[in-house]
Structures are given as structure tokens and as C-alpha cells.
Amino acid sequence: MYLYNSATHKKEEFQTHTPGRVEMYTCGPTVYHFAHIGNLRSYIMEDVLEKFLRYSGYEVNRVMNITDVGHLSSDADTGEDKMLKGARREHKTVMEIAQYYTDAFFSDCEKLHIKRPDVVQPATGCVKEYIDIVSRLLEKGKAYVAGGNVYFDTSTLDRYYVFNDHNEEDLAVGVREGVEEDPNKRNKNDFVLWFTKSKFEDQALKWDSPWGVGYPGWHIECSGISMKYNGEYLDIHCGGVDNAFPHHTNEIAQSESVLGHPWCSHWFHVAHLNTSSGKMSKSKGEFLTVSLLEEKGYDPLAYRYFCLQSHYRKALVFTYENLDNAVAAYSKLVTRIAGLTPGGEVEQAVFDAAREKFLQVMGNDLNTSMGVTSLFDVLKLKTNDATKLALIADFDRVLSLDLMAKAEAKREEQKKAQSAKSEGGCTVTGEGDPAIDALVLQRYEAKKAKNFAEADRIREELKAQGIEIIDTKDGASWKRV
Ligand SMILES: [Zn+2]
């Protein structure tokens, strides 16, 4: 498999530290509010990646943190504590907020057919591990105590900017507009490993540490949780592209400094979902959640389909019009699969060749849009329905569009919807839509009166609505195509 690696800026052959086994880590949500569908785009693409790795024969150990402490509203150790903000907004305790939004996150994931990672660890459960890492960094001279907080010393690194070749000044946290500089920092990129001097008097969660009562910084939790459950060598680390700096950059700095060897060989970053007016956010414009899409009548899996149609490294623009197009394409796919007849023997050679092709397109930097195209290609294959259905079920282990169940439901629905209506010697069979039945009858009458121009006109009118008429011996039947 070839994957783009953001750390080397190249598409590389994916290799693991232990042959056949993938140690995978994903930055989880900060549980102070609902996830918006832009956040969920990353989790959908990471889910496809995990499923594709398993499909390709790897054993995968996937770990995810839940940030329930330490994440300030700016990723750079300043601003308000996100969890406190959520608690104040809803007049609840921080732990109540964390539980509520963790549950909401996994409920959204379930609706989008995102598999739960093998390990899900709330950040508050591993404080001992963070204290251990911070102590070792201090012992090694990679960190310092200033003004009560413990900071990572970025001047001890050979290389800090791992993911980009930008001008350092552009990225320097301290000079970002509106961000006040922390006078305790020795270097502008140094970051907090452990806070004891918090500007939040009412910080709800605090732990004792060798440096005083306080709480961990945001970045340390991912290093601590990953090392605990993935071990010292990580094969792939995932996240949204906005996590690359400073979060992932700082994770690498502290992990490699404490371990004394390279830590994660492969970085997978999913691009933004934008609205037509810019980057999606929880505070600007409509707060787009899975529940909101459902309220508007959208199937969450249609949103998954929408995401799969684009490459994970390309920014994607969300509009309802674009989503409607995905809904139409998804529905067409399901209808066509429903038209296949289950049963019979699979043609193994055809199956193997198509599967090989799917492995190739998806193995080329997780090209999900080609993966979706593969489904339509299967429908065009010169083979029996049993082989087509077996292939679609097989590809859907990775794409998770629930195609087999949806097609079966459609078949049932079509069976039930078949209704017959007789009038004036003509029997109309269809889905029981009175307006369409009436037009089909009108056409029958026109034909009987030898008014073929009118009969053709009605046929065209129905065709424009996606309805096909089939003449039968005692009338006509119609279906949606
Ligand atoms: Zn993280």
C-alpha cells in the first residue's frame, strides 16, 4: 500500500515496525460540544483507512484518546479551557459534560458506520503516565520549570517544524495576532507539559504532581496514551490537518525526546471540510451536526458517501446542493444493487480479478473516490449477479455504506409497493403513485384513440421524471429508473 506521509511530504510504501501488525493512533475529540460534520469527515476517512488495512491482511491495534482535560481554546496553551467553557454554558460539571459529549460522539460515529477504536482512553485516566514522561524529560534536560509550570524546551531539538517548510516566523505561536506571549517561555515555541499556575481559578480537575497540584497540557496526553497502548513504536498517527501544528509537532518533540529514538513513521492528515463561506466551525454560521442532517431528512450514510467521493487530502466544500447530489448517486447505486438477484454461484476468477483492482486503487493513497467507482464498475461486469453481489459485499467491508442491507430493504419495499389499478380495461402496475397512475392511464386512452402524438408526449413527460413505462398485455406497468 502507498500512502502520503505528511512528515516526509511524499507518497511512500507503507511499512510497519512489526511485520503484519499496525500500531495506529488517532487524536480523539475534545468533548465539550457536539462534533461538527467537518470533524467527523476526519473520523470517516480514518475509519476507511483502518478497515482497508485490515482488509489488506494487517492486524490493527487502533487507539484513540478522549480529551476531557487540558485543551485550551487556542491550541497554543492560551485562551479559555474548552471543558470549563462547555460546563459553564450548560450549568453542568466538567465530568458530566465530558460523559454527555463522549456518548454523543460515539452515537454520531455509529450512525456514520465508524468503527469504535480498539482502545478508547479518556485523558483524565492516564495522569500517572504523563507525570512519568514529564519527569523523564526534566531528568534529560529537555524540559524546565518556570513560574510554576513545566515547559518543553524546543531549543534542545535538532528539528522542530516537521510537517511544513513554512517560514518559522509565520508559525511562531508567540507572534500570532491576538495571542499574548507567556513570559515564562524561554523559546517562542516552548509549550506547557504540566500546568500548576492556571489562570482559571475554577479549574475543576487537578492532580498532585512533583511540581505541585495542577493538570497536564493537551499535547502530552496523546504521547502518554499512545506509548501506553501502542508501545514505543507507532506506525501511523492520524488526525485532522489542523492538528499537525502545533499539536502533532509537539507530540513528536516530547515523544522522541523521552524515547531517544524515532517514534512514529507515518502521519496521515485529513484536509478540512469547508462551507462556501470558509472553514467550518462550531461558532460561525449553521452548526452542522449529524443530528441536524437527520432532522433535515438526510441519511447519515449519504454524508459518508459524500465524503468518500473525495480524496482525504483535498479540502471538500459542503453545500446542501453537493450533499443532494451525493444522496442521488447513493440512492441510484442502492437501486441498481437491489435489481440484482441474490443466489447462485460466484465466478471465482472474476471475483479475484475485481478484488485485486480494488486493492490497487484503494492502496494508492486511499483513493476512496475510485473505491466508490469500483462499485459501479462491478455492476457493469460481464458476470452473474451472485458474483456482483459478492464483490459489492466485499468492498463494502471497507467502504461501510451498508449496501447489502439497504438493497435488501429496497427489494422488500418494491415488492410491497407493487400495486395494481384497473380502469376502463387497463391495468396499471407500479408503486402506487396516483398521479403517475393517472398519466399512464391517460396514455393508454390516447393510444386506444390512435392519438400517438399524445401517447408519446406522456411517455416523454414521465421519462423526464425518471419513470419508465412498460406495456403489458392488459395495460402498462411503470417503474423508477
Ligand atoms: Zn492528539
Coordinates of C-alpha atoms and ligand atoms in Angstrom, one line a residue:
M1 CA 0.0 0.0 0.0
Y2 CA 1.2 3.5 -0.8
L3 CA 0.3 6.4 1.5
Y4 CA 1.2 10.0 1.5
N5 CA 3.3 10.8 4.6
S6 CA 2.9 14.4 5.8
A7 CA 6.2 14.1 7.7
T8 CA 8.2 13.4 4.5
H9 CA 5.8 15.2 2.1
K10 CA 5.9 12.1 -0.1
K11 CA 3.8 9.1 -1.1
E12 CA 5.6 6.1 0.4
E13 CA 5.2 2.4 0.6
F14 CA 3.5 1.8 3.9
Q15 CA 5.7 -0.3 6.2
T16 CA 5.2 -1.3 9.8
H17 CA 7.7 -1.8 12.7
T18 CA 6.4 -5.3 13.4
P19 CA 5.6 -7.1 10.1
G20 CA 1.8 -7.7 9.6
R21 CA 0.8 -5.5 12.6
V22 CA -0.2 -1.9 12.5
E23 CA 0.0 0.3 15.6
M24 CA -2.4 3.1 14.8
Y25 CA -3.2 6.2 16.9
T26 CA -6.0 8.8 16.3
C27 CA -6.4 12.1 18.1
G28 CA -9.9 11.9 19.5
P29 CA -12.5 14.6 20.1
T30 CA -12.4 17.3 22.8
V31 CA -15.7 16.5 24.5
Y32 CA -17.0 20.0 25.3
H33 CA -19.6 20.2 22.5
F34 CA -21.0 18.1 19.6
A35 CA -18.7 17.3 16.8
H36 CA -19.5 19.1 13.6
I37 CA -19.6 17.2 10.3
G38 CA -16.2 18.6 9.4
N39 CA -14.6 16.9 12.5
L40 CA -16.4 13.8 11.5
R41 CA -15.0 13.8 8.0
S42 CA -11.6 13.0 9.5
Y43 CA -13.0 10.1 11.5
I44 CA -14.8 8.7 8.5
M45 CA -11.6 8.8 6.4
E46 CA -9.5 7.3 9.3
D47 CA -12.2 4.6 9.7
V48 CA -11.8 3.7 6.0
L49 CA -8.0 3.6 6.4
E50 CA -8.3 1.2 9.4
K51 CA -10.8 -1.0 7.6
F52 CA -8.6 -1.1 4.5
L53 CA -5.5 -2.0 6.5
R54 CA -7.5 -4.9 8.0
Y55 CA -8.9 -5.8 4.5
S56 CA -5.3 -5.9 3.2
G57 CA -4.4 -8.5 5.8
Y58 CA -2.9 -6.5 8.6
E59 CA -3.7 -6.9 12.3
V60 CA -4.5 -3.4 13.6
N61 CA -4.3 -2.0 17.1
R62 CA -6.1 1.3 17.0
V63 CA -6.0 3.7 20.0
M64 CA -7.9 6.9 20.5
N65 CA -7.9 9.5 23.3
I66 CA -10.8 11.5 24.5
T67 CA -9.7 14.9 25.5
D68 CA -11.6 15.7 28.7
V69 CA -8.9 18.0 30.3
G70 CA -6.2 20.5 29.4
H71 CA -7.3 21.7 25.9
L72 CA -7.4 25.4 25.8
S73 CA -9.4 27.3 23.2
S74 CA -6.2 28.2 21.4
D75 CA -4.1 25.1 20.5
A76 CA -1.1 27.1 21.9
D77 CA -1.7 27.0 25.6
T78 CA -3.7 30.2 25.8
G79 CA -7.3 31.1 25.9
E80 CA -10.1 29.5 27.8
D81 CA -10.2 25.9 28.9
K82 CA -12.6 24.2 26.4
M83 CA -14.1 21.8 29.0
L84 CA -14.8 24.7 31.5
K85 CA -16.4 26.7 28.8
G86 CA -18.8 23.8 28.0
A87 CA -19.6 23.3 31.6
R88 CA -20.4 26.9 32.2
R89 CA -22.5 27.1 29.1
E90 CA -24.7 24.2 30.2
H91 CA -24.5 24.6 34.0
K92 CA -23.1 21.1 34.5
T93 CA -19.9 19.8 35.9
V94 CA -16.9 19.1 33.7
M95 CA -17.3 15.4 34.1
E96 CA -21.0 15.5 33.2
I97 CA -20.1 17.5 30.1
A98 CA -17.4 15.0 29.2
Q99 CA -19.7 12.0 29.5
Y100 CA -22.5 13.6 27.6
Y101 CA -20.4 14.6 24.6
T102 CA -18.4 11.4 24.6
D103 CA -21.7 9.5 24.3
A104 CA -22.9 11.9 21.6
F105 CA -19.7 11.5 19.6
F106 CA -19.9 7.7 19.6
S107 CA -23.6 7.9 18.7
D108 CA -22.7 10.0 15.7
C109 CA -19.9 7.5 14.8
E110 CA -22.4 4.7 14.9
K111 CA -24.8 6.4 12.6
L112 CA -21.9 7.0 10.2
H113 CA -20.7 3.4 10.5
I114 CA -17.4 4.4 12.0
K115 CA -16.0 1.5 14.0
R116 CA -15.1 2.2 17.6
P117 CA -11.2 2.0 18.0
D118 CA -9.8 -1.0 19.9
V119 CA -8.8 1.3 22.8
V120 CA -10.6 4.5 23.8
Q121 CA -8.9 6.3 26.6
P122 CA -10.2 9.5 28.3
A123 CA -7.2 11.7 29.0
T124 CA -8.0 12.0 32.7
G125 CA -7.3 8.3 33.1
C126 CA -3.6 8.4 32.4
V127 CA -2.2 11.2 34.6
K128 CA 0.4 8.9 36.1
E129 CA 1.8 8.2 32.6
Y130 CA 2.0 12.0 31.8
I131 CA 3.8 12.7 35.1
D132 CA 6.2 9.9 34.3
I133 CA 7.0 11.3 30.9
V134 CA 7.4 14.9 32.2
S135 CA 9.8 13.7 35.0
R136 CA 11.9 11.9 32.4
L137 CA 12.0 14.9 30.2
L138 CA 13.2 17.0 33.1
E139 CA 15.8 14.5 34.0
K140 CA 17.1 14.5 30.4
G141 CA 17.3 18.3 30.4
K142 CA 14.6 18.6 27.7
A143 CA 12.1 20.5 30.0
Y144 CA 12.3 23.2 32.6
V145 CA 10.1 24.6 35.4
A146 CA 9.2 28.3 35.2
G147 CA 6.6 30.3 37.0
G148 CA 5.2 27.1 38.4
N149 CA 4.6 25.4 35.1
V150 CA 6.7 22.7 33.4
Y151 CA 7.7 23.6 29.8
F152 CA 9.2 21.6 27.0
D153 CA 12.4 23.2 25.8
T154 CA 12.3 23.3 22.0
S155 CA 15.9 24.6 21.7
T156 CA 17.1 21.0 22.6
L157 CA 15.7 19.7 19.3
D158 CA 17.6 19.3 16.0
R159 CA 14.4 19.9 14.1
Y160 CA 11.1 21.3 15.3
Y161 CA 9.0 22.1 12.2
V162 CA 8.3 18.6 10.9
F163 CA 5.3 19.0 8.7
N164 CA 5.9 22.1 6.8
D165 CA 8.6 24.2 5.2
H166 CA 7.0 27.5 6.2
N167 CA 8.8 30.4 7.5
E168 CA 9.3 30.0 11.2
E169 CA 8.1 33.5 11.9
D170 CA 4.7 32.7 10.2
L171 CA 4.1 29.9 12.6
A172 CA 5.6 31.2 15.7
V173 CA 2.9 30.9 18.3
G174 CA 4.0 33.9 20.3
V175 CA 3.7 36.4 17.5
R176 CA 0.3 35.2 16.3
E177 CA -2.2 38.0 16.4
G178 CA -4.2 38.2 19.5
V179 CA -2.2 35.6 21.4
E180 CA -0.4 37.0 24.4
E181 CA 3.1 35.7 24.9
D182 CA 3.8 33.7 28.0
P183 CA 6.8 35.4 29.7
N184 CA 7.9 32.1 31.3
K185 CA 8.7 30.5 27.9
R186 CA 12.4 30.5 27.1
N187 CA 11.8 30.0 23.4
K188 CA 8.7 31.1 21.5
N189 CA 7.7 27.5 20.6
D190 CA 8.1 26.0 24.0
F191 CA 4.9 24.5 25.3
V192 CA 3.4 23.5 28.6
L193 CA 3.7 19.9 29.7
W194 CA 2.2 20.5 33.2
F195 CA 0.2 23.5 34.5
T196 CA 0.2 24.4 38.1
K197 CA -0.3 28.1 37.6
S198 CA -3.5 28.2 35.7
K199 CA -5.3 31.4 35.0
F200 CA -8.5 29.5 35.6
E201 CA -9.2 29.8 39.3
D202 CA -12.1 27.3 38.9
Q203 CA -10.1 24.6 37.0
A204 CA -12.2 21.6 38.0
L205 CA -9.8 18.8 37.6
K206 CA -6.4 18.8 39.4
W207 CA -3.9 16.2 40.4
D208 CA -1.0 16.2 42.7
S209 CA 2.4 16.1 40.9
P210 CA 6.1 16.6 41.9
W211 CA 5.7 20.2 40.6
G212 CA 2.5 21.0 42.6
V213 CA -1.2 20.5 42.1
G214 CA -2.2 21.0 38.6
Y215 CA -3.2 19.4 35.3
P216 CA -1.5 18.2 32.1
G217 CA -1.1 20.1 28.9
W218 CA -3.0 18.9 25.9
H219 CA -0.2 17.6 23.8
I220 CA 1.3 15.3 26.5
E221 CA -1.9 13.2 26.6
C222 CA -1.5 11.8 23.1
S223 CA 2.1 10.8 23.7
G224 CA 1.2 9.2 27.1
I225 CA -1.8 7.3 25.8
S226 CA -0.1 6.1 22.6
M227 CA 3.0 4.9 24.4
K228 CA 0.9 3.1 27.0
Y229 CA -1.3 1.2 24.4
N230 CA 0.7 1.2 21.2
G231 CA 4.2 0.9 22.6
E232 CA 7.3 2.8 21.8
Y233 CA 7.0 2.5 18.0
L234 CA 3.9 3.9 16.3
D235 CA 3.3 3.0 12.7
I236 CA 0.6 5.6 11.8
H237 CA -0.7 8.6 13.5
C238 CA -4.0 10.2 12.2
G239 CA -5.7 13.5 12.7
G240 CA -7.2 16.5 11.0
V241 CA -4.8 18.7 9.2
D242 CA -5.2 21.5 11.8
N243 CA -3.7 19.1 14.4
A244 CA -0.4 19.0 12.5
F245 CA 0.8 22.2 14.1
P246 CA 1.3 22.7 17.0
H247 CA -0.3 19.6 18.4
H248 CA 1.4 16.8 16.4
T249 CA 4.6 18.7 16.1
N250 CA 4.7 18.9 19.9
E251 CA 3.8 15.3 20.3
I252 CA 6.8 14.3 18.2
A253 CA 9.1 16.7 20.1
Q254 CA 8.3 15.3 23.5
S255 CA 7.9 11.6 22.5
E256 CA 11.2 11.4 20.6
S257 CA 13.0 13.3 23.4
V258 CA 11.8 10.9 26.0
L259 CA 12.3 7.7 24.0
G260 CA 15.6 8.7 22.4
H261 CA 14.6 7.1 19.0
P262 CA 12.2 7.9 16.1
W263 CA 8.7 7.4 17.3
C264 CA 6.0 7.5 14.6
S265 CA 7.0 6.6 11.0
H266 CA 3.8 7.7 9.2
W267 CA 1.5 10.7 9.5
F268 CA -2.0 10.8 8.0
H269 CA -3.7 14.1 7.9
V270 CA -7.3 14.7 6.6
A271 CA -8.0 18.0 4.9
H272 CA -10.7 20.4 6.0
L273 CA -14.4 20.4 5.2
N274 CA -15.3 23.9 4.3
T275 CA -18.5 25.7 3.8
S276 CA -19.0 28.0 0.8
S277 CA -18.0 30.9 3.2
G278 CA -14.8 29.3 4.6
K279 CA -13.6 26.9 7.2
M280 CA -16.4 25.1 9.1
S281 CA -16.7 26.0 12.8
K282 CA -18.9 25.4 15.7
S283 CA -19.4 29.1 16.3
K284 CA -19.8 30.6 12.8
G285 CA -22.8 30.0 10.6
E286 CA -25.0 27.0 10.9
F287 CA -23.7 24.4 13.4
L288 CA -23.7 21.4 11.1
T289 CA -24.1 18.2 13.1
V290 CA -25.2 14.7 12.2
S291 CA -28.4 15.3 14.1
L292 CA -29.1 18.4 12.1
L293 CA -28.7 16.5 8.8
E294 CA -31.1 13.8 10.2
E295 CA -33.6 16.5 11.1
K296 CA -33.5 17.7 7.6
G297 CA -34.2 14.2 6.3
Y298 CA -30.7 13.1 5.3
D299 CA -29.4 9.6 5.9
P300 CA -26.1 9.9 7.8
L301 CA -24.6 7.3 5.4
A302 CA -25.3 9.7 2.5
Y303 CA -22.9 12.1 4.2
R304 CA -20.4 9.2 4.4
Y305 CA -20.9 8.6 0.7
F306 CA -20.4 12.3 0.1
C307 CA -17.0 12.2 2.0
L308 CA -15.9 9.0 0.2
Q309 CA -16.3 10.7 -3.2
S310 CA -13.4 13.0 -2.5
H311 CA -9.8 12.3 -1.7
Y312 CA -8.9 12.8 2.0
R313 CA -6.0 15.2 1.2
K314 CA -8.3 17.6 -0.7
A315 CA -10.3 20.3 1.0
L316 CA -14.0 19.5 0.5
V317 CA -16.8 22.1 0.2
F318 CA -20.0 21.2 1.9
T319 CA -23.2 22.7 0.5
Y320 CA -26.7 21.1 0.6
E321 CA -26.6 21.0 -3.2
N322 CA -23.5 18.9 -3.1
L323 CA -25.0 16.7 -0.4
D324 CA -28.2 16.3 -2.5
N325 CA -26.0 15.1 -5.5
A326 CA -24.4 12.5 -3.2
V327 CA -27.9 11.4 -2.0
A328 CA -29.0 10.9 -5.6
A329 CA -25.8 8.9 -6.5
Y330 CA -26.0 6.8 -3.4
S331 CA -29.7 6.1 -4.0
K332 CA -29.0 5.2 -7.6
L333 CA -26.3 2.8 -6.5
V334 CA -28.6 1.1 -4.0
T335 CA -31.4 0.8 -6.6
R336 CA -29.1 -0.9 -9.0
I337 CA -27.8 -3.3 -6.4
A338 CA -31.4 -4.1 -5.5
G339 CA -32.0 -5.0 -9.1
L340 CA -29.5 -7.9 -8.8
T341 CA -30.9 -11.3 -7.9
P342 CA -29.3 -13.0 -4.9
G343 CA -28.4 -16.7 -5.1
G344 CA -26.2 -18.8 -7.4
E345 CA -22.6 -19.5 -7.6
V346 CA -19.7 -16.9 -7.6
E347 CA -17.3 -16.9 -10.5
Q348 CA -14.1 -17.0 -8.6
A349 CA -11.8 -15.8 -11.3
V350 CA -13.9 -12.7 -11.9
F351 CA -14.2 -12.1 -8.2
D352 CA -10.4 -12.3 -7.7
A353 CA -9.6 -10.0 -10.6
A354 CA -12.0 -7.3 -9.4
R355 CA -10.8 -7.6 -5.8
E356 CA -7.2 -7.2 -7.0
K357 CA -8.2 -4.0 -8.8
F358 CA -10.0 -2.6 -5.7
L359 CA -6.9 -3.3 -3.6
Q360 CA -4.8 -1.4 -6.2
V361 CA -7.0 1.7 -6.4
M362 CA -7.5 1.9 -2.6
G363 CA -3.9 1.1 -2.0
N364 CA -2.9 4.1 -4.0
D365 CA -3.1 6.7 -1.2
L366 CA -6.5 5.6 -0.1
N367 CA -8.3 6.7 -3.3
T368 CA -11.9 6.4 -1.9
S369 CA -13.5 8.1 -4.9
M370 CA -12.0 5.3 -7.1
G371 CA -13.2 2.9 -4.5
V372 CA -16.7 4.1 -4.9
T373 CA -16.3 4.0 -8.7
S374 CA -15.3 0.3 -8.3
L375 CA -18.8 -0.4 -7.1
F376 CA -20.3 0.9 -10.3
D377 CA -17.7 -1.0 -12.3
V378 CA -18.8 -4.2 -10.7
L379 CA -22.4 -3.6 -11.8
K380 CA -21.1 -3.4 -15.4
L381 CA -19.0 -6.6 -15.2
K382 CA -19.9 -9.4 -17.6
T383 CA -20.7 -11.9 -14.9
N384 CA -23.6 -13.3 -12.9
D385 CA -25.5 -11.4 -10.2
A386 CA -24.1 -13.7 -7.4
T387 CA -20.5 -12.6 -8.3
K388 CA -21.5 -8.9 -8.4
L389 CA -23.2 -9.1 -5.1
A390 CA -20.3 -11.0 -3.5
L391 CA -17.9 -8.2 -4.8
I392 CA -20.1 -5.4 -3.5
A393 CA -20.4 -7.0 -0.1
D394 CA -16.6 -7.5 -0.1
F395 CA -15.8 -3.9 -1.0
D396 CA -18.3 -2.6 1.5
R397 CA -16.3 -4.2 4.3
V398 CA -14.0 -1.2 3.7
L399 CA -16.4 1.5 2.5
S400 CA -19.2 0.7 5.0
L401 CA -22.1 2.1 3.1
D402 CA -24.5 -0.7 4.3
L403 CA -25.1 -1.5 0.7
M404 CA -26.4 -5.1 1.1
A405 CA -28.9 -4.3 3.8
K406 CA -30.1 -1.2 2.0
A407 CA -30.5 -3.1 -1.3
E408 CA -32.4 -5.8 0.5
A409 CA -34.7 -3.2 2.1
K410 CA -35.3 -1.7 -1.3
R411 CA -36.3 -5.0 -2.8
E412 CA -38.8 -5.5 0.0
E413 CA -40.1 -2.0 -0.4
Q414 CA -40.5 -2.6 -4.2
K415 CA -42.4 -5.8 -3.6
K416 CA -44.8 -4.1 -1.2
A417 CA -45.1 -1.1 -3.4
Q418 CA -46.3 -3.1 -6.4
S419 CA -49.9 -2.2 -6.6
A420 CA -52.3 -2.7 -9.4
K421 CA -55.1 -0.4 -10.5
S422 CA -57.6 -1.2 -13.2
E423 CA -59.8 1.2 -15.0
G424 CA -61.5 1.1 -18.4
G425 CA -59.9 -2.3 -19.4
C426 CA -56.4 -1.1 -18.5
T427 CA -54.4 -2.4 -15.5
V428 CA -51.7 -0.1 -14.3
T429 CA -49.0 -1.7 -12.1
G430 CA -46.5 0.5 -10.3
E431 CA -45.5 1.8 -6.9
G432 CA -49.0 3.1 -6.2
D433 CA -48.5 6.8 -7.0
P434 CA -51.9 8.1 -8.1
A435 CA -50.6 11.0 -10.1
I436 CA -48.3 8.7 -12.2
D437 CA -51.0 6.0 -12.5
A438 CA -53.4 8.7 -13.9
L439 CA -50.8 9.7 -16.5
V440 CA -50.2 6.1 -17.5
L441 CA -54.0 5.6 -17.9
Q442 CA -54.2 8.8 -20.0
R443 CA -51.5 7.4 -22.2
Y444 CA -53.4 4.1 -22.6
E445 CA -56.6 6.0 -23.6
A446 CA -54.6 8.1 -26.1
K447 CA -53.2 5.0 -27.7
K448 CA -56.6 3.4 -27.9
A449 CA -57.9 6.5 -29.7
K450 CA -54.8 6.3 -32.0
N451 CA -53.6 9.7 -30.7
F452 CA -50.0 8.5 -30.8
A453 CA -48.5 12.0 -30.6
E454 CA -50.3 12.5 -27.2
A455 CA -49.2 9.0 -26.0
D456 CA -45.6 9.8 -26.9
R457 CA -45.8 13.1 -25.2
I458 CA -47.0 11.5 -21.9
R459 CA -44.2 8.9 -22.2
E460 CA -41.6 11.7 -22.5
E461 CA -43.1 13.6 -19.6
L462 CA -42.8 10.5 -17.4
K463 CA -39.3 9.8 -18.7
A464 CA -38.3 13.3 -17.6
Q465 CA -39.4 12.3 -14.1
G466 CA -37.3 9.2 -14.2
I467 CA -40.3 6.9 -14.9
E468 CA -40.2 4.1 -17.4
I469 CA -43.5 2.6 -18.8
I470 CA -43.6 -1.0 -20.0
D471 CA -46.6 -2.1 -22.0
T472 CA -48.2 -5.3 -20.8
K473 CA -50.9 -7.5 -22.3
D474 CA -53.7 -5.9 -20.3
G475 CA -52.4 -2.4 -19.8
A476 CA -49.0 -1.0 -18.6
S477 CA -46.6 -1.1 -15.7
W478 CA -44.2 1.6 -14.6
K479 CA -41.0 1.8 -12.6
R480 CA -38.5 4.3 -11.4
V481 CA -35.1 4.0 -13.2
Ligands
ZN1 ZN -3.6 14.2 19.8

